[in-house]
Coordinates of N, CA and C in Angstrom, one line a residue:
M1177 N -14.8 -2.9 -10.2 CA -14.8 -3.1 -11.0 C -15.7 -4.3 -11.0
L1178 N -15.7 -4.6 -9.6 CA -17.0 -6.2 -9.0 C -18.5 -5.7 -9.4
C1179 N -18.7 -4.1 -9.3 CA -19.9 -3.4 -9.1 C -20.6 -3.2 -10.8
G1180 N -19.8 -3.6 -11.6 CA -20.5 -3.1 -12.6 C -20.0 -2.1 -13.4
I1181 N -19.3 -1.1 -13.2 CA -19.1 0.5 -13.3 C -18.8 0.0 -15.2
R1182 N -19.0 1.3 -15.9 CA -18.9 0.9 -17.1 C -17.5 1.8 -17.8
S1183 N -17.0 2.2 -17.1 CA -15.1 2.4 -17.3 C -14.3 2.8 -16.0
L1184 N -13.0 2.5 -15.9 CA -12.2 3.0 -15.0 C -10.9 3.2 -15.5
T1185 N -10.2 4.6 -15.1 CA -9.0 4.9 -15.1 C -8.0 4.8 -14.3
L1186 N -7.2 4.4 -14.1 CA -6.0 4.1 -13.0 C -5.0 5.4 -13.6
V1187 N -4.5 6.1 -12.5 CA -3.8 7.2 -12.9 C -2.6 6.9 -11.6
D1188 N -1.5 7.2 -12.2 CA 0.0 6.9 -11.2 C 1.4 7.2 -11.8
E1189 N 1.7 8.3 -11.1 CA 3.1 8.0 -11.6 C 4.1 7.5 -11.1
R1190 N 3.7 6.6 -10.1 CA 4.9 6.0 -9.0 C 5.0 4.6 -9.3
N1191 N 6.3 4.5 -8.9 CA 6.3 2.6 -9.2 C 6.3 1.9 -7.7
V1192 N 6.2 0.2 -7.8 CA 5.5 -0.5 -6.8 C 7.2 -0.6 -5.7
T1193 N 6.8 -0.4 -5.0 CA 8.2 -0.6 -4.1 C 7.8 -1.7 -3.5
E1194 N 8.7 -2.7 -2.2 CA 8.1 -3.4 -1.7 C 7.3 -3.6 -0.7
D1195 N 7.0 -2.0 -0.2 CA 5.5 -2.2 0.8 C 4.3 -2.4 -0.3
D1196 N 4.8 -1.6 -0.9 CA 2.9 -1.7 -2.0 C 3.0 -3.5 -2.6
L1197 N 3.9 -4.4 -2.6 CA 4.1 -5.9 -2.6 C 3.1 -6.6 -1.2
D1198 N 3.3 -5.5 -0.7 CA 2.9 -6.4 1.0 C 1.4 -5.9 1.1
S1199 N 1.0 -4.9 0.4 CA -0.2 -4.5 0.6 C -1.6 -4.5 -0.6
N1200 N -0.8 -4.7 -1.6 CA -1.9 -4.1 -3.2 C -1.8 -5.9 -3.7
F1201 N -3.1 -6.6 -3.5 CA -3.2 -7.6 -3.9 C -3.2 -7.2 -5.4
L1202 N -3.6 -6.6 -6.6 CA -3.7 -6.7 -7.3 C -2.0 -6.5 -7.9
L1203 N -1.0 -6.3 -7.6 CA 0.9 -6.5 -7.9 C 0.6 -8.2 -8.1
E1204 N 1.9 -8.2 -8.9 CA 2.2 -9.8 -9.1 C 3.8 -9.5 -8.0
N1205 N 4.2 -10.8 -8.0 CA 5.1 -10.7 -7.1 C 6.8 -10.0 -7.6
D1206 N 6.7 -10.2 -9.3 CA 7.8 -9.8 -9.6 C 7.7 -8.2 -10.2
S1207 N 6.7 -7.0 -9.5 CA 6.1 -5.9 -9.8 C 7.3 -4.6 -9.5
A1208 N 7.6 -4.8 -8.6 CA 8.6 -4.1 -7.7 C 9.6 -3.3 -9.1
G1209 N 9.2 -2.0 -8.8 CA 9.6 -0.9 -9.7 C 9.3 -0.8 -11.2
K1210 N 8.3 -1.3 -11.5 CA 7.3 -1.2 -12.6 C 5.8 -0.3 -12.0
N1211 N 5.5 0.6 -13.4 CA 4.5 1.6 -12.4 C 3.1 1.2 -11.9
R1212 N 3.0 1.6 -10.7 CA 1.9 1.0 -10.3 C 0.3 0.7 -10.7
A1213 N 0.3 1.8 -11.0 CA -1.3 1.9 -12.6 C -1.0 0.7 -13.3
R1214 N 0.0 0.4 -14.1 CA 0.2 -0.8 -15.1 C 0.4 -1.6 -14.4
A1215 N 1.0 -2.2 -13.6 CA 1.4 -3.3 -12.7 C -0.2 -3.7 -12.5
S1216 N -1.0 -2.7 -11.8 CA -2.0 -3.0 -10.9 C -3.6 -3.4 -11.9
S1217 N -2.7 -3.3 -13.7 CA -3.7 -3.3 -14.1 C -4.8 -4.7 -15.0
Q1218 N -3.7 -5.9 -15.0 CA -4.0 -7.1 -15.2 C -5.0 -7.8 -14.2
K1219 N -4.5 -7.8 -13.1 CA -5.6 -8.3 -12.3 C -7.0 -7.3 -11.8
A1220 N -6.5 -6.1 -12.1 CA -7.9 -5.2 -12.2 C -8.6 -5.9 -12.9
R1221 N -8.2 -5.7 -14.4 CA -9.0 -6.2 -15.4 C -9.9 -7.5 -15.5
A1222 N -9.1 -8.7 -14.8 CA -9.7 -9.9 -14.4 C -10.6 -10.3 -13.6
L1223 N -11.0 -9.2 -12.9 CA -12.0 -8.9 -11.7 C -13.3 -8.9 -12.5
N1224 N -13.4 -8.6 -13.7 CA -14.5 -8.0 -14.9 C -14.4 -7.2 -16.1
P1225 N -13.9 -8.4 -17.0 CA -13.8 -8.2 -17.8 C -14.4 -7.4 -19.2
M1226 N -16.1 -6.9 -18.6 CA -17.1 -6.2 -18.8 C -16.6 -5.1 -19.4
V1227 N -15.8 -4.4 -18.1 CA -15.2 -3.2 -17.7 C -14.2 -2.5 -18.7
K1228 N -14.4 -1.3 -19.2 CA -13.4 -0.9 -20.0 C -12.2 0.2 -18.9
L1229 N -10.8 -0.7 -18.9 CA -10.0 -0.1 -18.2 C -8.7 0.6 -18.8
E1230 N -8.7 2.0 -18.3 CA -7.4 2.5 -18.8 C -6.5 3.0 -17.8
V1231 N -5.2 3.1 -18.3 CA -4.1 3.1 -17.7 C -3.7 4.5 -17.9
L1232 N -3.6 5.4 -17.2 CA -2.4 7.0 -17.2 C -1.2 6.8 -16.4
E1233 N 0.1 6.8 -17.0 CA 1.2 7.0 -15.9 C 1.1 8.3 -16.0
A1234 N 0.9 9.4 -15.0 CA 0.8 10.3 -14.7 C 0.5 10.9 -13.4
S1235 N 1.3 12.0 -12.8 CA 0.7 12.6 -11.6 C -0.5 13.5 -11.6
V1236 N -1.4 13.4 -10.3 CA -2.5 13.9 -10.3 C -2.4 15.5 -10.3
G1237 N -1.4 15.9 -9.7 CA -0.9 17.5 -10.0 C -0.9 17.6 -11.9
S1238 N -0.7 16.7 -12.5 CA -0.6 16.8 -14.2 C -2.1 16.8 -14.9
L1239 N -3.2 16.5 -14.3 CA -4.4 16.6 -15.0 C -5.5 17.7 -15.3
S1240 N -6.0 17.8 -16.5 CA -6.6 18.9 -16.5 C -8.0 18.6 -15.8
T1241 N -8.8 20.0 -15.6 CA -10.1 19.9 -15.4 C -10.9 19.6 -16.2
D1242 N -10.4 19.5 -17.4 CA -11.2 18.7 -18.8 C -10.9 17.4 -19.1
F1243 N -10.0 16.6 -18.2 CA -10.2 15.4 -18.3 C -10.9 14.9 -17.4
V1244 N -11.0 15.3 -16.4 CA -11.5 14.8 -14.9 C -13.1 15.3 -15.2
S1245 N -13.6 16.2 -15.8 CA -14.9 16.4 -16.0 C -15.6 15.3 -16.7
N1246 N -15.3 14.0 -17.5 CA -15.3 13.1 -18.3 C -15.9 12.0 -17.2
F1247 N -15.3 12.2 -15.8 CA -15.6 11.1 -15.2 C -17.0 11.4 -14.0
T1248 N -17.5 10.0 -13.3 CA -18.5 10.9 -11.9 C -18.2 10.8 -10.9
L1249 N -17.3 10.1 -10.9 CA -16.3 9.8 -9.4 C -14.9 9.6 -9.7
V1250 N -14.1 10.1 -8.2 CA -12.7 10.3 -8.9 C -12.3 10.3 -7.0
V1251 N -11.6 9.3 -7.0 CA -10.9 8.5 -5.9 C -9.4 9.2 -5.7
L1252 N -9.2 9.9 -5.0 CA -7.9 10.2 -4.3 C -7.4 9.1 -3.0
C1253 N -6.0 8.5 -3.7 CA -5.4 7.5 -2.5 C -4.2 8.0 -2.2
D1254 N -3.8 8.4 -0.9 CA -2.6 8.7 -0.3 C -2.1 9.5 -1.1
Q1255 N -2.8 11.0 -1.5 CA -2.0 12.1 -1.9 C -1.9 13.1 -1.0
K1256 N -1.1 14.2 -1.3 CA -0.6 14.7 -1.0 C -1.8 15.9 -0.5
Y1257 N -2.0 16.5 1.0 CA -3.1 16.8 1.4 C -3.5 18.4 0.6
S1258 N -2.6 19.0 0.0 CA -2.8 20.1 -0.8 C -3.5 19.7 -2.0
D1259 N -3.1 18.4 -2.7 CA -3.7 17.9 -3.9 C -5.1 17.6 -3.7
V1260 N -5.2 16.7 -2.7 CA -6.4 16.7 -2.2 C -7.8 17.9 -1.8
V1261 N -7.1 18.8 -1.3 CA -8.1 20.1 -1.4 C -8.6 20.6 -2.5
T1262 N -7.3 20.7 -3.4 CA -7.6 21.0 -4.7 C -8.5 20.3 -5.5
W1263 N -8.6 19.1 -5.7 CA -9.1 18.3 -6.2 C -10.7 18.3 -5.7
N1264 N -10.6 18.2 -4.6 CA -12.1 18.1 -3.9 C -12.9 19.4 -4.2
E1265 N -12.3 20.5 -3.7 CA -13.0 21.8 -4.6 C -13.3 21.7 -6.2
K1266 N -12.6 20.9 -7.0 CA -12.5 20.9 -8.2 C -14.0 20.2 -8.8
C1267 N -13.9 19.1 -7.9 CA -14.9 18.5 -8.3 C -16.3 18.9 -7.7
R1268 N -16.3 19.6 -7.0 CA -17.5 19.8 -6.6 C -18.0 21.0 -7.1
Q1269 N -17.0 21.9 -8.0 CA -17.3 23.0 -8.7 C -18.6 22.1 -10.2
L1270 N -17.8 20.8 -10.6 CA -17.9 20.1 -11.4 C -19.2 18.8 -11.1
N1271 N -19.6 19.0 -10.1 CA -20.5 18.2 -9.9 C -20.3 16.7 -9.6
I1272 N -19.1 16.7 -9.3 CA -18.7 15.1 -9.7 C -18.2 14.5 -8.1
G1273 N -18.7 13.4 -8.2 CA -18.2 12.8 -6.8 C -16.7 12.7 -6.4
S1274 N -16.1 12.7 -5.1 CA -15.2 12.3 -4.7 C -14.9 11.2 -3.7
V1275 N -14.0 10.8 -3.6 CA -13.5 10.4 -2.2 C -12.0 10.4 -1.9
E1276 N -11.8 10.9 -0.9 CA -10.6 10.7 -0.3 C -9.8 9.8 0.8
K1277 N -9.0 9.2 0.4 CA -8.4 8.4 1.7 C -6.7 8.0 1.7
K1278 N -6.5 7.9 3.3 CA -5.4 7.9 3.8 C -4.9 6.9 4.4
E1279 N -3.5 6.0 3.9 CA -3.8 5.2 4.3 C -3.3 4.8 5.9
G1280 N -4.6 3.8 6.2 CA -4.8 3.6 7.5 C -4.9 5.0 8.7
A1281 N -5.4 6.1 7.8 CA -6.1 7.5 8.6 C -7.7 7.6 8.2
V1282 N -7.8 7.9 7.0 CA -9.2 8.6 7.1 C -9.8 8.4 5.5
C1283 N -10.5 8.5 5.6 CA -11.7 8.2 4.4 C -12.7 9.2 4.2
D1284 N -13.1 10.1 2.9 CA -13.9 11.2 3.3 C -14.4 11.1 1.8
G1285 N -16.2 11.1 1.9 CA -16.6 11.1 0.5 C -17.5 12.7 0.6
D1286 N -17.8 12.6 -0.6 CA -18.0 14.0 -0.8 C -18.9 14.0 -2.3
S1287 N -20.5 14.3 -2.5 CA -21.2 13.7 -3.9 C -21.2 15.0 -4.6
G1288 N -20.3 16.3 -4.7 CA -20.3 17.2 -5.8 C -20.6 18.2 -4.6
G1289 N -20.5 18.2 -3.5 CA -20.9 19.1 -2.4 C -22.3 19.8 -2.0
T1290 N -23.4 18.9 -2.6 CA -25.1 18.9 -2.5 C -25.5 17.9 -2.5
S1291 N -26.3 17.3 -1.7 CA -27.1 16.2 -2.2 C -28.7 16.7 -2.0
S1292 N -29.9 16.0 -3.0 CA -30.9 16.6 -2.8 C -31.9 15.0 -2.3
A1293 N -33.0 15.3 -1.2 CA -33.8 14.9 -1.3 C -35.1 14.4 -2.5
P1294 N -35.4 13.2 -2.6 CA -36.3 13.1 -3.7 C -37.7 13.9 -3.6
E1295 N -38.5 14.1 -4.2 CA -39.8 14.6 -3.8 C -40.7 13.4 -3.8
A1296 N -41.6 13.8 -3.0 CA -42.7 12.9 -2.8 C -43.8 13.2 -2.2
I1297 N -45.2 13.1 -2.6 CA -46.5 13.4 -2.2 C -47.1 12.1 -1.8
D1298 N -47.8 12.4 -0.7 CA -48.1 11.4 0.2 C -49.5 11.1 -0.4
V1299 N -50.1 9.6 -0.4 CA -50.9 9.5 -1.2 C -52.4 10.0 -0.8
D1300 N -52.4 10.4 0.7 CA -53.6 11.0 1.0 C -53.6 12.2 0.9
A1301 N -52.5 13.0 0.3 CA -52.1 14.4 -0.1 C -52.5 15.3 1.7
E1302 N -52.1 14.6 2.7 CA -51.8 15.2 3.7 C -51.0 15.8 3.8
N1303 N -49.9 15.2 3.5 CA -48.5 16.0 4.0 C -47.8 15.9 2.1
V1304 N -47.2 17.1 2.0 CA -46.8 17.4 0.7 C -45.1 17.3 1.0
L1305 N -44.3 16.7 0.5 CA -42.7 16.6 1.0 C -42.0 17.5 -0.3
E1306 N -41.3 18.4 0.0 CA -40.6 19.1 -0.7 C -39.2 19.2 -0.8
K1307 N -38.8 19.0 -2.2 CA -37.3 18.8 -2.3 C -36.3 19.8 -1.6
K1308 N -35.4 19.4 -1.0 CA -34.5 20.3 -0.4 C -32.8 19.9 -0.5
K1309 N -32.3 20.4 -0.6 CA -31.1 20.5 -1.1 C -29.8 20.7 0.0
Y1310 N -29.0 19.4 0.2 CA -28.0 19.9 1.5 C -26.6 20.4 0.9
Q1311 N -26.6 21.2 1.7 CA -24.8 21.6 0.9 C -24.3 21.2 2.3
Y1312 N -22.8 20.4 2.0 CA -22.1 19.6 2.5 C -20.9 20.5 2.9
P1313 N -19.9 20.2 3.5 CA -18.8 20.8 3.7 C -18.0 20.1 3.0
S1314 N -17.1 21.1 2.5 CA -15.6 20.4 1.6 C -14.7 20.0 2.9
I1315 N -13.8 19.1 2.1 CA -12.7 18.7 3.1 C -12.1 19.3 4.1
E1316 N -11.3 20.4 3.2 CA -10.6 21.8 4.1 C -11.6 22.1 4.8
E1317 N -12.9 22.5 4.8 CA -13.3 22.9 6.0 C -14.0 21.9 7.1
A1318 N -13.6 20.8 6.7 CA -14.1 19.3 7.8 C -12.9 19.8 8.7
F1319 N -11.8 19.9 8.4 CA -10.5 19.5 8.9 C -9.9 20.7 9.4
S1320 N -10.5 21.8 9.3 CA -10.3 23.4 9.8 C -11.3 23.6 11.1
V1321 N -12.0 22.9 11.5 CA -13.1 23.3 12.6 C -12.3 24.1 13.9
D1322 N -12.4 25.2 14.4 CA -12.2 25.5 15.4 C -13.0 25.0 17.1
W1323 N -12.5 23.8 17.3 CA -13.2 23.3 18.3 C -13.2 24.1 19.3
S1324 N -12.2 25.1 19.7 CA -12.3 25.9 20.8 C -13.4 26.4 21.1
K1325 N -14.2 26.9 20.5 CA -15.0 27.6 20.0 C -15.9 27.6 21.6
K1326 N -16.5 28.4 22.2 CA -17.3 28.1 23.1 C -18.3 27.5 22.9
Q1327 N -19.5 27.5 22.1 CA -20.8 27.0 21.2 C -20.0 25.3 20.9
L1328 N -18.7 25.3 20.8 CA -18.3 23.7 20.1 C -17.8 22.7 20.9
V1329 N -17.1 23.5 22.2 CA -16.2 23.1 23.3 C -17.5 21.8 23.6
R1330 N -18.4 21.8 24.4 CA -19.3 20.6 24.9 C -19.6 19.9 23.8
K1331 N -19.7 20.7 22.6 CA -20.5 19.3 21.3 C -19.2 18.4 20.9
S1332 N -17.8 18.8 21.2 CA -16.7 18.5 20.5 C -16.6 16.8 21.7
R1333 N -16.7 16.9 22.9 CA -16.7 15.8 23.5 C -17.2 14.6 23.3
R1334 N -18.6 15.0 22.3 CA -19.4 13.8 21.7 C -19.0 13.5 20.4
V1335 N -18.5 14.1 19.5 CA -18.5 14.1 18.3 C -17.2 13.7 18.0
I1336 N -15.9 14.5 18.6 CA -14.7 14.1 17.8 C -14.3 12.5 18.4
P1337 N -13.7 11.4 17.8 CA -13.4 10.2 17.4 C -11.7 10.5 18.1
C1338 N -11.4 9.3 18.6 CA -10.2 9.6 19.5 C -8.7 10.1 18.5
S1339 N -9.1 9.4 17.3 CA -8.5 9.4 16.4 C -8.1 10.6 15.6
Y1340 N -8.8 11.5 16.1 CA -9.3 12.9 15.5 C -7.6 13.4 15.5
F1341 N -6.8 13.8 16.8 CA -5.6 14.3 17.1 C -4.5 14.1 16.3
P1342 N -4.0 12.4 16.2 CA -3.2 11.9 15.1 C -3.4 12.4 13.8
L1343 N -4.8 12.0 13.6 CA -5.0 12.4 12.1 C -4.6 13.7 11.5
K1344 N -5.1 14.9 12.4 CA -4.6 16.1 12.0 C -3.2 16.5 12.1
A1345 N -2.4 15.8 13.2 CA -1.1 15.7 13.1 C -0.4 15.4 11.7
M1346 N -1.1 14.1 11.4 CA -0.3 13.3 9.9 C -0.8 14.7 8.9
L1347 N -1.9 15.2 8.7 CA -1.8 16.3 8.0 C -1.3 17.1 8.0
R1348 N -1.3 17.9 9.0 CA -0.2 18.9 9.4 C 1.2 18.8 8.8
A1349 N 1.5 17.8 9.5 CA 2.9 17.3 9.0 C 3.4 17.0 7.4
Q1350 N 2.4 16.7 6.8 CA 2.5 16.5 5.5 C 2.1 17.6 4.7
K1351 N 1.3 18.8 5.0 CA 1.0 20.1 4.3 C 2.5 20.7 5.1
E1352 N 3.2 20.8 5.7 CA 4.3 21.6 6.2 C 5.5 21.1 5.9
E1353 N 5.3 19.9 5.3 CA 6.6 18.7 4.5 C 7.5 18.7 5.4
K1354 N 7.0 18.1 7.1 CA 8.0 18.2 7.9 C 8.8 16.3 7.9
L1355 N 7.9 15.5 7.4 CA 8.1 14.3 7.2 C 9.5 14.1 6.4
C1356 N 10.5 13.0 6.6 CA 11.6 12.4 6.1 C 11.8 10.8 5.7
A1357 N 13.1 10.6 5.4 CA 12.8 8.9 5.5 C 13.4 8.1 6.9
D1358 N 13.5 9.1 7.8 CA 14.0 8.8 9.1 C 12.5 8.5 10.0
E1359 N 12.4 7.0 10.2 CA 11.0 6.8 11.2 C 10.9 7.5 12.4
D1360 N 12.0 7.0 12.8 CA 12.1 7.6 14.3 C 12.1 9.2 14.4
K1361 N 12.4 9.9 13.7 CA 12.1 11.3 13.2 C 11.0 11.7 13.2
N1362 N 10.3 11.0 12.3 CA 9.1 11.3 11.6 C 8.2 11.0 13.1
I1363 N 7.9 10.1 13.8 CA 7.5 9.9 15.3 C 7.3 11.2 16.5
K1364 N 8.7 11.5 16.0 CA 9.1 12.7 17.3 C 8.3 13.5 16.4
I1365 N 8.2 13.6 15.4 CA 7.7 15.0 14.5 C 5.8 15.0 15.1
L1366 N 5.8 13.5 14.8 CA 4.3 13.7 14.8 C 3.6 13.9 16.1
T1367 N 4.3 13.3 17.1 CA 3.7 13.3 18.4 C 3.8 14.7 18.9
E1368 N 5.0 15.7 18.6 CA 4.7 17.2 18.9 C 3.5 17.7 18.0
L1369 N 3.4 17.5 17.2 CA 2.6 17.9 16.5 C 1.0 17.1 16.9
W1370 N 1.0 16.5 17.3 CA -0.3 15.8 17.7 C -0.6 16.5 19.5
T1371 N 0.6 16.9 20.0 CA 0.0 17.2 21.6 C -0.2 18.8 21.1
E1372 N 0.5 19.9 20.2 CA 0.1 20.8 19.6 C -1.6 21.1 19.2
E1373 N -1.9 20.0 19.1 CA -3.4 20.0 18.1 C -4.1 19.3 19.4
A1374 N -3.9 19.0 20.3 CA -4.6 18.6 21.4 C -4.7 19.7 22.2
M1375 N -3.3 20.2 22.8 CA -3.6 21.6 23.3 C -4.6 22.7 23.5
S1376 N -4.8 22.8 21.8 CA -5.4 23.5 21.4 C -6.8 23.7 21.4
E1377 N -6.9 22.8 22.0 CA -8.7 22.5 21.7 C -8.8 22.9 22.9
N1378 N -8.4 23.5 24.2 CA -8.6 24.2 25.4 C -9.0 23.4 26.4
G1379 N -10.1 23.3 26.7 CA -11.2 22.7 28.1 C -11.3 21.5 27.6
R1380 N -10.6 20.7 26.4 CA -11.0 19.2 25.7 C -10.3 18.5 27.2
P1381 N -10.7 17.5 28.1 CA -9.9 16.6 28.9 C -9.0 15.8 28.1
L1382 N -7.6 16.1 28.2 CA -6.5 15.1 27.7 C -6.2 13.7 28.2
R1383 N -6.2 12.5 27.2 CA -6.3 11.2 27.8 C -4.3 10.9 27.4
N1384 N -3.8 10.0 28.0 CA -2.3 9.8 28.2 C -2.2 8.3 27.2
I1385 N -3.1 7.3 27.1 CA -2.8 6.4 26.3 C -3.6 6.5 25.2
F1386 N -3.0 5.5 24.4 CA -3.5 5.3 22.8 C -3.2 4.1 22.5
I1387 N -4.4 3.2 22.5 CA -4.7 2.0 21.8 C -5.2 1.9 20.7
Y1388 N -4.2 0.8 19.9 CA -4.7 0.3 18.8 C -4.7 -1.0 18.5
S1389 N -6.0 -1.1 17.8 CA -6.3 -2.5 17.7 C -6.4 -3.6 16.5
A1390 N -5.0 -4.1 16.1 CA -5.4 -4.3 14.6 C -6.4 -5.2 14.1
L1391 N -6.7 -5.9 15.4 CA -8.0 -6.9 14.8 C -9.5 -6.7 14.3
D1392 N -9.5 -5.2 14.8 CA -11.2 -4.5 14.4 C -10.4 -2.8 14.1
S1393 N -9.1 -2.7 13.9 CA -9.1 -1.8 13.0 C -9.5 -0.5 14.0
T1394 N -9.6 -0.4 15.3 CA -10.0 0.8 16.1 C -8.9 1.2 17.2
G1395 N -8.9 2.2 17.8 CA -8.0 2.9 18.4 C -9.1 3.4 19.8
T1396 N -8.4 3.4 20.7 CA -9.1 4.0 21.8 C -7.9 4.9 23.1
M1397 N -8.7 5.7 22.7 CA -7.7 7.2 23.9 C -8.1 6.4 25.9
C1398 N -7.1 5.9 26.4 CA -7.4 6.2 27.9 C -7.2 6.8 28.6
M1399 N -7.2 7.1 29.8 CA -6.5 7.8 30.7 C -6.1 6.9 32.2
F1400 N -4.9 6.4 31.8 CA -4.2 5.7 33.1 C -3.3 6.3 33.9
P1401 N -3.5 6.2 35.4 CA -4.4 5.4 35.8 C -5.7 6.1 36.0
P1402 N -7.0 5.8 36.0 CA -7.8 6.1 36.0 C -8.3 7.1 37.3
P1403 N -8.6 8.3 37.0 CA -9.0 9.4 37.9 C -9.8 9.0 39.2

């Protein structure tokens, strides 16, 4: 809204919960029980009255490809992994930018699957730069890498962040519908999946302590006591 976009459409079929009131600054205190998109629209519109704002009380799964083709960017927040994969692929086919975000976990961007470097010619005509198209992997491909392959084991120690295993565990738990309303049971399930994901990487050294800092939103895997 603040960057001056032409239009914005909020799509959500769920109602506001107490947790939403603590995390969404667009909601009023009396918004509990109301549709989240509808309840957020008033403050969102106040951010920039020049932007055309529309609200659609519907689920992501009910949207048609023709409807989505009218947009230049699709942002999915806290949706099922299966829906994220589906719409990421559809956006790539339509050459529409997409961003997928999980609360406190992941943010991934995809500019329609490809990106082109602008064509330019050196003023002295000594060097000619040709336009090149880059092919980006889909979100499903990005989270399905087999890091146990020999050519990737050594590289994985440099490129895999410490939050990789917990993130894969959460995505897997959601995909396999293992989570429930029992928080303690969910923690146990995620811990088991986290362990399986870590062990599946074979030669990668395991660390036994995960430290999360809310001050700078970073997590660090440590080995205590040190070897």
